[in-house]
Structures are given as structure tokens and as C-alpha cells.
CSV table of C-alpha atoms in Angstrom, one decimal:
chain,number,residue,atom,x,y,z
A,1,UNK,CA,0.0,0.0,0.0
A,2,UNK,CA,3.0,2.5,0.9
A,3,UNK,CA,4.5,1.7,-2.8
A,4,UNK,CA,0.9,2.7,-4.5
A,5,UNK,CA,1.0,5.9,-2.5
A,6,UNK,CA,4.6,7.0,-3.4
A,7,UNK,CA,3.3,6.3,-6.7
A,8,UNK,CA,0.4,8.1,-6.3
A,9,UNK,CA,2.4,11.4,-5.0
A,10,UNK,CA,4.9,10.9,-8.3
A,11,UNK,CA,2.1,11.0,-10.3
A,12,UNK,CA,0.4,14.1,-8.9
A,13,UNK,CA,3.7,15.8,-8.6
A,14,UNK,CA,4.2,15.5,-12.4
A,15,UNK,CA,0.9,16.4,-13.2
A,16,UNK,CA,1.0,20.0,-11.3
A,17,UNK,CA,4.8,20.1,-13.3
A,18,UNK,CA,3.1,20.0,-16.7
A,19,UNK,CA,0.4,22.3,-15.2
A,20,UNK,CA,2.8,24.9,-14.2
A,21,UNK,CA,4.7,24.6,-17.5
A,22,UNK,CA,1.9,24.2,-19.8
A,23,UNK,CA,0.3,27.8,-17.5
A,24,UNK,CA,4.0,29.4,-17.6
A,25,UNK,CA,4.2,28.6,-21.3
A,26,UNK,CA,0.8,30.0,-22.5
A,27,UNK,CA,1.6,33.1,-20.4
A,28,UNK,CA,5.2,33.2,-22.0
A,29,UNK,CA,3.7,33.2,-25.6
A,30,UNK,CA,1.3,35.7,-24.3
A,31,UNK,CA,3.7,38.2,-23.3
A,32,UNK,CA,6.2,37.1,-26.0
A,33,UNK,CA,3.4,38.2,-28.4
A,34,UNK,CA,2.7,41.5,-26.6
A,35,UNK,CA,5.9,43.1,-27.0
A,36,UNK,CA,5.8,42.5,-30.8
A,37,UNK,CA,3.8,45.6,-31.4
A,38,UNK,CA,6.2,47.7,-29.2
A,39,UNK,CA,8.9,46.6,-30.8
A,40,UNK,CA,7.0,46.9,-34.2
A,41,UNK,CA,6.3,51.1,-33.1
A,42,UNK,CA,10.2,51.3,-31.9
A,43,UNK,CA,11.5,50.0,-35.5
A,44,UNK,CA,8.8,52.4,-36.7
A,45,UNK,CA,10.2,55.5,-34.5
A,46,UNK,CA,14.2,54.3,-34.8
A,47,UNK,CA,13.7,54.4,-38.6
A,48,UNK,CA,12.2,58.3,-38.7
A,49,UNK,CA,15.2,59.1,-36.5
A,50,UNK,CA,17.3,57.8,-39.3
A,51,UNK,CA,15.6,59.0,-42.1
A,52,UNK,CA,15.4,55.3,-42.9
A,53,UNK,CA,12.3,55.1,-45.8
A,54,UNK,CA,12.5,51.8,-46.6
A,55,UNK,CA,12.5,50.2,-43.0
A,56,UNK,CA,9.5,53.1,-42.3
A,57,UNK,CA,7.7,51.5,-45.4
A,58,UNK,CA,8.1,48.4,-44.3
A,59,UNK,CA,6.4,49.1,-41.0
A,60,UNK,CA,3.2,50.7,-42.3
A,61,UNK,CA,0.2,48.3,-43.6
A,62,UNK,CA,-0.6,50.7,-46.4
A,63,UNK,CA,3.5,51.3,-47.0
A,64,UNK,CA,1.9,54.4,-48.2
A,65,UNK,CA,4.7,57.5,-47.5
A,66,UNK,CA,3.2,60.1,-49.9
A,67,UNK,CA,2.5,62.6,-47.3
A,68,UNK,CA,6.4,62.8,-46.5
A,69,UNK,CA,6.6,64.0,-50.3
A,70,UNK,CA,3.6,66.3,-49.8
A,71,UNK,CA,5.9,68.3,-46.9
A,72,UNK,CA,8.7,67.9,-48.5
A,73,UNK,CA,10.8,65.6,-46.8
A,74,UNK,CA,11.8,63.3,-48.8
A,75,UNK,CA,13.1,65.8,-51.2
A,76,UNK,CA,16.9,65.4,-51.8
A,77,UNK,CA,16.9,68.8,-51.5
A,78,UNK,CA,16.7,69.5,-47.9
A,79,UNK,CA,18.1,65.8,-47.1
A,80,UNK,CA,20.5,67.4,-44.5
A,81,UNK,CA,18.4,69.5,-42.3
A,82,UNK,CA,16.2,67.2,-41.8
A,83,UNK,CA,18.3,64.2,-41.4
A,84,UNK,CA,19.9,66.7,-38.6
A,85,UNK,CA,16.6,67.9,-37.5
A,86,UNK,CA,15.5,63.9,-37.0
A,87,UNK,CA,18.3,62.6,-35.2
A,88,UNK,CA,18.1,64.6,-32.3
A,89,UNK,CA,13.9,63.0,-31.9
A,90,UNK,CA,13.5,61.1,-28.7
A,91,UNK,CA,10.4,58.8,-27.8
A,92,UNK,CA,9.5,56.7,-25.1
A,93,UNK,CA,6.9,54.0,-24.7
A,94,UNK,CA,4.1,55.1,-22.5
A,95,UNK,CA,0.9,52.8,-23.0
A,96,UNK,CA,0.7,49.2,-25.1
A,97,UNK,CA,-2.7,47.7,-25.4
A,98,UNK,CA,-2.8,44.2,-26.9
A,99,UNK,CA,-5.6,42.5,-27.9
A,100,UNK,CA,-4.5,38.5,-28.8
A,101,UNK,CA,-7.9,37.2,-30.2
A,102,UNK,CA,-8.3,40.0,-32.9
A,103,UNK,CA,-4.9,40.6,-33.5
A,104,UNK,CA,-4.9,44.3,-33.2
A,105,UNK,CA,-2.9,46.6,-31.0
A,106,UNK,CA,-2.2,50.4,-29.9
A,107,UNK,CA,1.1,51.4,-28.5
A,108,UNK,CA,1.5,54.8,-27.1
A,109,UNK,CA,4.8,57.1,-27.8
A,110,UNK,CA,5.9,60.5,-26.2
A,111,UNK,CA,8.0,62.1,-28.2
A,112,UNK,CA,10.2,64.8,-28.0
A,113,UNK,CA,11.4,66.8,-30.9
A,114,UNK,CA,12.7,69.7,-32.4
A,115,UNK,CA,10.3,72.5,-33.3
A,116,UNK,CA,11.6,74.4,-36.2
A,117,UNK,CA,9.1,77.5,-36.0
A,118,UNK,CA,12.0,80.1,-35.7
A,119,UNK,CA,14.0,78.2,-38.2
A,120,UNK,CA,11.7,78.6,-41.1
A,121,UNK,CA,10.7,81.7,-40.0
A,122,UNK,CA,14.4,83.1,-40.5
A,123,UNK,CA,15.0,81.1,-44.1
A,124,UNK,CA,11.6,82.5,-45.1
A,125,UNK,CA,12.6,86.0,-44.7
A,126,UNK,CA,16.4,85.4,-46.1
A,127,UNK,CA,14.6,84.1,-48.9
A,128,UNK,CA,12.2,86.8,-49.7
A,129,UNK,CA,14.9,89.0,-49.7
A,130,UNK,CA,17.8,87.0,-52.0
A,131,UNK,CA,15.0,86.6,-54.9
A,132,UNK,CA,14.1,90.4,-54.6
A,133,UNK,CA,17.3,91.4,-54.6
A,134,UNK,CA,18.3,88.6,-57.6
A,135,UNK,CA,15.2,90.2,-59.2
A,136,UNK,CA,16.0,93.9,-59.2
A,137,UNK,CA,19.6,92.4,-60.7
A,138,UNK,CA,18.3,91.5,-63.2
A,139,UNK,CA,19.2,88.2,-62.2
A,140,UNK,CA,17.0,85.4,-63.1
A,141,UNK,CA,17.1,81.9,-61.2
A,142,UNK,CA,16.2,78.2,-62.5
A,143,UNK,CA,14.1,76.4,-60.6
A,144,UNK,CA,16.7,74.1,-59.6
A,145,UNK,CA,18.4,77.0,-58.7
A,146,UNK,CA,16.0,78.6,-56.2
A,147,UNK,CA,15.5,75.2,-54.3
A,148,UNK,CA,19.3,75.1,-54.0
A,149,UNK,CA,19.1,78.4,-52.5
A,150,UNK,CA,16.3,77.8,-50.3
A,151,UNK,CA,18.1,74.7,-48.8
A,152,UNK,CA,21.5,76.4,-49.0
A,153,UNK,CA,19.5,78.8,-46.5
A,154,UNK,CA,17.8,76.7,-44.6
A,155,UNK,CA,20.9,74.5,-43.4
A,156,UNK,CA,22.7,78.3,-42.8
A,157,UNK,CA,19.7,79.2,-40.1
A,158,UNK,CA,19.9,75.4,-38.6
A,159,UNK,CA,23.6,75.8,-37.6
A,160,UNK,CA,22.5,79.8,-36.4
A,161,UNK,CA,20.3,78.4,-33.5
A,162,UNK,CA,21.8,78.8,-30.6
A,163,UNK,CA,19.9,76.9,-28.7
A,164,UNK,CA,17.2,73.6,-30.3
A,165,UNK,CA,13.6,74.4,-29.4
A,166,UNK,CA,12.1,71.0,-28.4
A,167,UNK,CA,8.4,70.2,-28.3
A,168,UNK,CA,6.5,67.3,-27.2
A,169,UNK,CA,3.7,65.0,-28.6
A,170,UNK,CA,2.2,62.2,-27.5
A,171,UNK,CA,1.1,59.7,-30.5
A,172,UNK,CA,-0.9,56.8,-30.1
A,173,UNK,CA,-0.3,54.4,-33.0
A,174,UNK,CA,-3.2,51.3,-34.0
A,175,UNK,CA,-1.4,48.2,-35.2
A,176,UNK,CA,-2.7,45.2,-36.8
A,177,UNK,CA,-1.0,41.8,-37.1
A,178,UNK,CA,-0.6,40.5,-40.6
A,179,UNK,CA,1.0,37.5,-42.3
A,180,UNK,CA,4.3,39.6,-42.4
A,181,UNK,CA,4.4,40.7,-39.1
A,182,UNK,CA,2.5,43.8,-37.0
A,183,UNK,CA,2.1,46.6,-38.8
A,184,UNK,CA,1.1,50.2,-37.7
A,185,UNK,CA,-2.1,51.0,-39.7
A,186,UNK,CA,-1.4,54.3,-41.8
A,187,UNK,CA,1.0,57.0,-41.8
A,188,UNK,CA,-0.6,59.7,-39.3
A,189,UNK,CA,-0.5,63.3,-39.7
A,190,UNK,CA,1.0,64.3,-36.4
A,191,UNK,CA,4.0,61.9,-37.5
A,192,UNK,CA,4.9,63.7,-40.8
A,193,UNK,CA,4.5,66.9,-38.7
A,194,UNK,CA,7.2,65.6,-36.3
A,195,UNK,CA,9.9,64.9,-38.9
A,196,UNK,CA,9.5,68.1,-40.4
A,197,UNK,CA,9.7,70.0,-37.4
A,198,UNK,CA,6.3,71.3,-37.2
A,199,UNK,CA,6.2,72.8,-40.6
A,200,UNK,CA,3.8,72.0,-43.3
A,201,UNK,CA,6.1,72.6,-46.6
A,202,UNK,CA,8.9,74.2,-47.2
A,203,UNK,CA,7.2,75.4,-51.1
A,204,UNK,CA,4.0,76.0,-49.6
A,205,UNK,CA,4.8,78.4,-46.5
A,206,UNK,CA,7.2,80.3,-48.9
A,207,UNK,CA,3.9,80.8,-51.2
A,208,UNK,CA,1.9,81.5,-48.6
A,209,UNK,CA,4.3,84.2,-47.5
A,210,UNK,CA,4.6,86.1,-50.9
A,211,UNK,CA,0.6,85.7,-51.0
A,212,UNK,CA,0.4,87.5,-47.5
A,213,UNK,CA,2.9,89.7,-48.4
A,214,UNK,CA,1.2,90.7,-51.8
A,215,UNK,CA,-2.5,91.4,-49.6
A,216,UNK,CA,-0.3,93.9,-46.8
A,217,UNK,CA,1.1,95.6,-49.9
A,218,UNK,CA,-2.6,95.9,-51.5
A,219,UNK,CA,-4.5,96.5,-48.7
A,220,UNK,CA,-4.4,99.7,-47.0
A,221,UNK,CA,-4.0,99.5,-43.1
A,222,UNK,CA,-4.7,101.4,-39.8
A,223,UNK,CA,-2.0,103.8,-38.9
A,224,UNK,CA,0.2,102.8,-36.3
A,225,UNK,CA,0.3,105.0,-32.8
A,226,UNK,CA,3.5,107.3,-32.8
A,227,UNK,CA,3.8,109.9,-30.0
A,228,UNK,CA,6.4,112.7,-30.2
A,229,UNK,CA,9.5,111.3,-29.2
A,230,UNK,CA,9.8,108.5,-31.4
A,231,UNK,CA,12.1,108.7,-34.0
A,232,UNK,CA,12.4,106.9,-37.1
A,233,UNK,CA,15.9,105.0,-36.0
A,234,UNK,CA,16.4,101.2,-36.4
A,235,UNK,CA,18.5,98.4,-35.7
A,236,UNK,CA,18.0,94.8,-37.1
A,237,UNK,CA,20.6,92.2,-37.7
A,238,UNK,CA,20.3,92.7,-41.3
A,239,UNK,CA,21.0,96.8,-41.3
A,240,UNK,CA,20.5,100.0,-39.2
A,241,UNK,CA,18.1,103.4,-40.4
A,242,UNK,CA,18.2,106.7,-38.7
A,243,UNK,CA,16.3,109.8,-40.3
A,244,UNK,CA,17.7,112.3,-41.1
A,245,UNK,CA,15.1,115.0,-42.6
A,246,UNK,CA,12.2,115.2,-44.4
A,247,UNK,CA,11.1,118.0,-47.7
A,248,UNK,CA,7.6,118.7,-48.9
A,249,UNK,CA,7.2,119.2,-52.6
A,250,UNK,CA,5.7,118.0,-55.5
A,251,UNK,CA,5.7,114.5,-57.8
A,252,UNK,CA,5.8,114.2,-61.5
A,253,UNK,CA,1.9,115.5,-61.9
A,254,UNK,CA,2.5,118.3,-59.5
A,255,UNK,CA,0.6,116.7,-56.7
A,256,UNK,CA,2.1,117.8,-53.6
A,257,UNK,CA,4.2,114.8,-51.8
A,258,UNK,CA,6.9,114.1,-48.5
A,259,UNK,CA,9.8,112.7,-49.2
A,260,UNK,CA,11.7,111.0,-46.4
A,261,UNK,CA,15.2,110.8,-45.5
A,262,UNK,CA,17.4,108.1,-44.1
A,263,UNK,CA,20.5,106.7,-43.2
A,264,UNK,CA,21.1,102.9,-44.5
A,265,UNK,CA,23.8,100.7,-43.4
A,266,UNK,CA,24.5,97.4,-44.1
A,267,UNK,CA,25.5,95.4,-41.8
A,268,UNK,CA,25.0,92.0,-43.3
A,269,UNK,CA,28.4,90.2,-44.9
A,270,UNK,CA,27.2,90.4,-48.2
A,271,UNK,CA,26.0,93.4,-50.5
A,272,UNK,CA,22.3,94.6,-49.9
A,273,UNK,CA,20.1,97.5,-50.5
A,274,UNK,CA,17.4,99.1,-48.9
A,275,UNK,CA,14.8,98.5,-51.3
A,276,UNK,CA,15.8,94.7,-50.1
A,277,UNK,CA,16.4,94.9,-46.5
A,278,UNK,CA,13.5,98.2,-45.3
A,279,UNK,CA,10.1,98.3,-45.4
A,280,UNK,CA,8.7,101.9,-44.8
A,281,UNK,CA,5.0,103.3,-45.1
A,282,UNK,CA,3.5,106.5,-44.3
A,283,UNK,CA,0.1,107.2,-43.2
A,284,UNK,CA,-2.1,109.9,-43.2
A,285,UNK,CA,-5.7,110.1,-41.7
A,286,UNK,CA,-5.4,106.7,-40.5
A,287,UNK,CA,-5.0,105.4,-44.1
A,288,UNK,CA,-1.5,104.4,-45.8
A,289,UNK,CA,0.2,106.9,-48.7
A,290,UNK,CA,0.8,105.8,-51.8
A,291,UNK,CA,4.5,105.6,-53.1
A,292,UNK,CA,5.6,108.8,-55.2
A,293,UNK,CA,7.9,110.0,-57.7
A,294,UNK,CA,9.1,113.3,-57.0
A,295,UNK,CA,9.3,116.2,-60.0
A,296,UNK,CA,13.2,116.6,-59.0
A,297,UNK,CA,15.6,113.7,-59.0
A,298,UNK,CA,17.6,113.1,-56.4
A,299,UNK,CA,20.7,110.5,-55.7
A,300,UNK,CA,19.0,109.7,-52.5
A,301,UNK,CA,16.4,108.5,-54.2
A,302,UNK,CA,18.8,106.0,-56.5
A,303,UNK,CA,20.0,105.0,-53.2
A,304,UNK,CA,16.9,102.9,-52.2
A,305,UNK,CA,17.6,100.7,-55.1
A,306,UNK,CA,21.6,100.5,-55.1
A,307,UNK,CA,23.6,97.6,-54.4
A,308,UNK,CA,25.3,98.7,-50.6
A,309,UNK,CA,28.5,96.8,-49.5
A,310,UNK,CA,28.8,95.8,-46.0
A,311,UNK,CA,29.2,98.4,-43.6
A,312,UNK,CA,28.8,101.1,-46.6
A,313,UNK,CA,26.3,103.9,-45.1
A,314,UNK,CA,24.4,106.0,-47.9
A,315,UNK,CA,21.7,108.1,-47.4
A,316,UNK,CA,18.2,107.1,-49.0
A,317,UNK,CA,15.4,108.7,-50.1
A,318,UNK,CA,11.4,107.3,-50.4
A,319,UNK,CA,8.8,109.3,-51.4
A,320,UNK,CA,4.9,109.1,-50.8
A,321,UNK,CA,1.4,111.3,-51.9
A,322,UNK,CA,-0.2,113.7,-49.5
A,323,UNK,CA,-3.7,114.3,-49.5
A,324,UNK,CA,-3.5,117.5,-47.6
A,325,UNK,CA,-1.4,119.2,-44.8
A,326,UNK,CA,-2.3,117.1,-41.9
A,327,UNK,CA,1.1,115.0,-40.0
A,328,UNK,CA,2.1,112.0,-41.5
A,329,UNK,CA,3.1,109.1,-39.4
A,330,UNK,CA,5.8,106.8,-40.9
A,331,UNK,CA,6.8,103.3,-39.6
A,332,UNK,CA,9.9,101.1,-40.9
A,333,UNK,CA,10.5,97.5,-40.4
A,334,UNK,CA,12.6,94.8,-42.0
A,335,UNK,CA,10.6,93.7,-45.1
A,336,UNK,CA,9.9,90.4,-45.0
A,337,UNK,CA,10.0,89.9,-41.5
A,338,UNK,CA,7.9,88.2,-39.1
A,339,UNK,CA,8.9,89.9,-36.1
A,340,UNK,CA,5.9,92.9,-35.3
A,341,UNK,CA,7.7,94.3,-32.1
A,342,UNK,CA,11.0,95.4,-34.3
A,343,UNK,CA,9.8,98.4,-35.9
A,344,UNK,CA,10.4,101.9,-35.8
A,345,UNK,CA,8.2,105.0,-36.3
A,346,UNK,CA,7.7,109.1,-36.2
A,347,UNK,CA,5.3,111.9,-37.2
A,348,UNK,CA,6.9,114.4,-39.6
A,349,UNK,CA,4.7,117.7,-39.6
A,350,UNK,CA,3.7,118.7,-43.2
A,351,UNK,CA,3.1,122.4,-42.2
């Protein structure tokens, strides 16, 4: 009886093994299969931080990467900045939800990334201003030849950042298990917005600033507030204005006009002009003056269209229409710019 109880025991003992195996098993397999879709997101993420198209392609159900093109990323044009703008993208896994019986998953990333606002920003404007001044040169550029600028500039105000500007998103990608692995459903928009550094297009903000540059120019706006001690003086990166006087008289159809006088320097490395660099209006009655040309000619005036070396100081003449003897309030700013609060204004008394 002793030997069919021993036996008895052996025989349960092995049966819990197998239990505990057979339960540790299926729970291994279980959790085996739930990191797949992590890692599947983590290739995903490790391949945008490489700029790594293929392996992204791979990882995507649809392998549908058109909406890179659409920003521009994938153009060979700007490969650099954003191959420098992408490795310095961090993520971290925050939330995986795995569902075994339908094969589907979501796996959760914060990621932190470099915002590019004041980047592009900085390009735009050095932009604007190279093809007006290429224009008024007389010289014309190829396409290819603008797109090589525009990156050429682009990379320039990259490397001029002193410090990146990070930003942080959290992105919640929906995965589905297929016969080639777990793939992440579709290529989302906040992704594409990540590896280009929160920008939409290159091509398209650069159209969107001439557009919006074209309606300020055609639309006449509200005066700005001036008090008595301002003075028309102004200091940018790019140059620095200071009045100097300003003449009533009369244009070309003896209409009676102001024409304003200022200092220009350069104090950019390269050759410039004000016509380039300065944007100045003058206002009267709350509405803005339209540009001028005086009866007399003056070199002043020729100035606001020469080519200035750097450092070279010339004085510069600009000349608007008068409607009657009331002030006129003039403000200056660096054309193109997107910064409001570097401006500069006065009122000039017209009697």
C-alpha cells in the first residue's frame, strides 16, 4: 500500500509540473506576443530618427509614405536639415494595449522633438529678400536653382540656432498583425508633422508668405500710434536706419508729396540694398500713402535701389502722396520679417 502511494504522489507531482509549464508557457507566448507591437512602433520610431524610408515602409500596412513628399521631406533637396533635424527625436513608450484574439494593438509614444518655427521663419525672410534682390539684378534663377538656395539657407539658419527648441507630442499608433508581421495602420498626420519640425512645406509656407505679403502691400492698413518722441531709428541684424530730414514738394503731376530721408547701413556680410532689407509706409488720416515719384531727381532716391557693401552707409530717399497738410506718421521694419515688435516710427509735420 506504501508503494501505490509514493506512486500516487509521483504522479500528482508530475501532473502540477506539466500544469505549471503548460500555464507558464501559454503566459510566456502571451507576453512574447505583446511586446511584438512595441517593438514593431520602436523600429517604426528608430527608422524616422534615421531617415530610414525603406524600414518606415516596411512598417506601415498601407506602405503608403506620400505625405512625407507632400511636406517635402523626402526631397533630396533639404536631405541634410532634416536628417539633422530627426536625429536629435526622442520617444519613449508610455501605453501598449494588446488585444491576442483580434490581432490588433495600440502602443503609445511621447515624443520629444525639435520645433523648427524660428528656423523657417528666419529662411523665409532670407529668402524673400535673396530673390528680390536677384530680381532687381536683373538676375533670373532656374528652378533648380532657387530650391538650391532655399536649402543652401535653410541648413545656414539650422547651424544659427543657438539653442534647439524642443516640443513634445504624444502619439498613439493602431497596429494590426498581418502574415508579415505587425504593422502600424497608416502614416498619421502628427508623424509627418514631427519629422519636419512642425512645418507643413517648405514650397508652400514660402507661397503662402509672398501671398500675404502681396495682400499687406494691397491693402491699406490702420495707422500705427506714434507719440512725439519716437524717432524713425532702427537696428536689425540685417541693417540699421536713422532719419535724417524730411522735404515737402511736389511729384511728377504736380501733386504735392513728402519725401523721407534716411541713413542705411549694411550690416549683413554680403552686399544689400534698402529696397531689399526696409520696409517703410507713411500714413495719413489713418490710411496708408501711396509711393511717389518726385518732379526733381535726387541721388538719395537712386539710393533705395543700389547695391550697398557691408558696412557702406548711404543716405536714402522714399517718397509718398499727400492728401492735404495734416502729419504724417511713418513706420519702418525689415521687409519680410515676421517679427511685429522690431519696428520703428515718427510723425513728420507737413506744415
Amino acid at each position: 500500500m506504501a508503494k501505490k502511494n509514493k506512486k500516487g504522489h509521483a504522479g500528482l507531482i508530475i501532473f502540477i509540473l506539466i500544469l505549471v509549464l503548460a500555464i507558464g508557457g501559454g503566459a510566456g507566448f502571451y507576453f512574447y506576443q505583446r511586446q511584438q507591437p512595441r517593438k514593431a512602433v520602436e523600429q517604426f520610431l528608430d527608422s524616422m530618427q534615421n531617415m530610414d524610408f525603406t524600414t518606415m515602409e516596411s512598417m506601415i500596412q498601407s506602405s503608403d509614405l506620400s505625405a512625407l513628399d507632400n511636406a517635402d521631406i523626402r526631397n533630396t533637396a533639404y536631405t541634410d536639415f532634416f536628417s539633422e533635424i530627426n536625429k536629435k527625436m526622442t520617444y519613449k513608450i508610455t501605453k501598449n494595449r494588446f488585444d491576442i484574439q483580434n490581432g490588433t494593438a495600440s502602443v503609445t509614444a511621447h515624443i520629444t522633438y525639435i520645433n523648427g518655427t524660428n528656423i523657417y521663419k528666419a529662411t523665409i525672410t532670407e529668402f524673400l529678400r535673396q530673390i528680390v534682390s536677384n530680381a532687381y539684378a536683373g538676375n533670373q534663377l532656374s528652378e533648380d536653382e532657387t530650391q538650391e538656395t532655399l536649402a543652401s539657407i535653410l541648413n545656414e539658419q539650422a547651424k544659427k540656432v543657438e539653442k534647439d527648441e524642443f516640443s513634445e507630442a504624444d502619439i498613439t499608433y493602431p497596429l494590426i498583425k498581418t502574415n508579415s508581421g505587425w504593422k502600424i495602420v497608416s502614416l498619421d498626420d502628427e508623424t509627418v508633422k514631427i519629422m519636419s519640425a512642425n512645418f507643413k512645406s517648405v514650397e508652400d509656407e514660402i507661397n503662402n508668405s509672398l501671398n500675404n505679403t502681396d495682400s499687406e502691400d494691397s491693402s491699406a492698413s490702420s495707422a500705427p500710434e506714434a507719440s512725439a518722441d519716437d524717432t524713425l531709428n532702427l537696428t536689425t541684424d540685417k541693417f540699421t536706419i536713422k532719419y535724417t530730414k524730411h522735404v515737402i514738394t511736389k511729384d511728377f503731376a504736380g501733386n504735392p508729396c513728402i519725401m523721407v530721408y534716411y541713413d542705411y547701413t549694411n550690416n549683413e556680410s554680403t552686399a544689400s540694398s534698402a529696397m531689399v532689407d526696409v520696409s517703410l509706409k507713411a500714413y495719413q488720416h489713418g490710411e496708408a500713402c501711396e509711393a511717389a515719384i518726385p518732379e526733381n531727381n535726387d541721388d538719395a532716391i537712386d539710393h533705395f535701389t543700389a547695391e550697398i557693401q557691408p558696412g557702406q552707409t548711404v543716405n536714402v530717399c522714399q517718397a509718398f502722396t499727400l492728401t492735404d497738410e495734416s502729419d504724417v506718421t511713418v513706420q519702418a521694419q525689415e521687409a519680410f520679417s515676421f517679427d511685429e515688435d522690431a519696428v520703428a516710427k515718427q510723425i513728420l509735420k507737413v506744415k
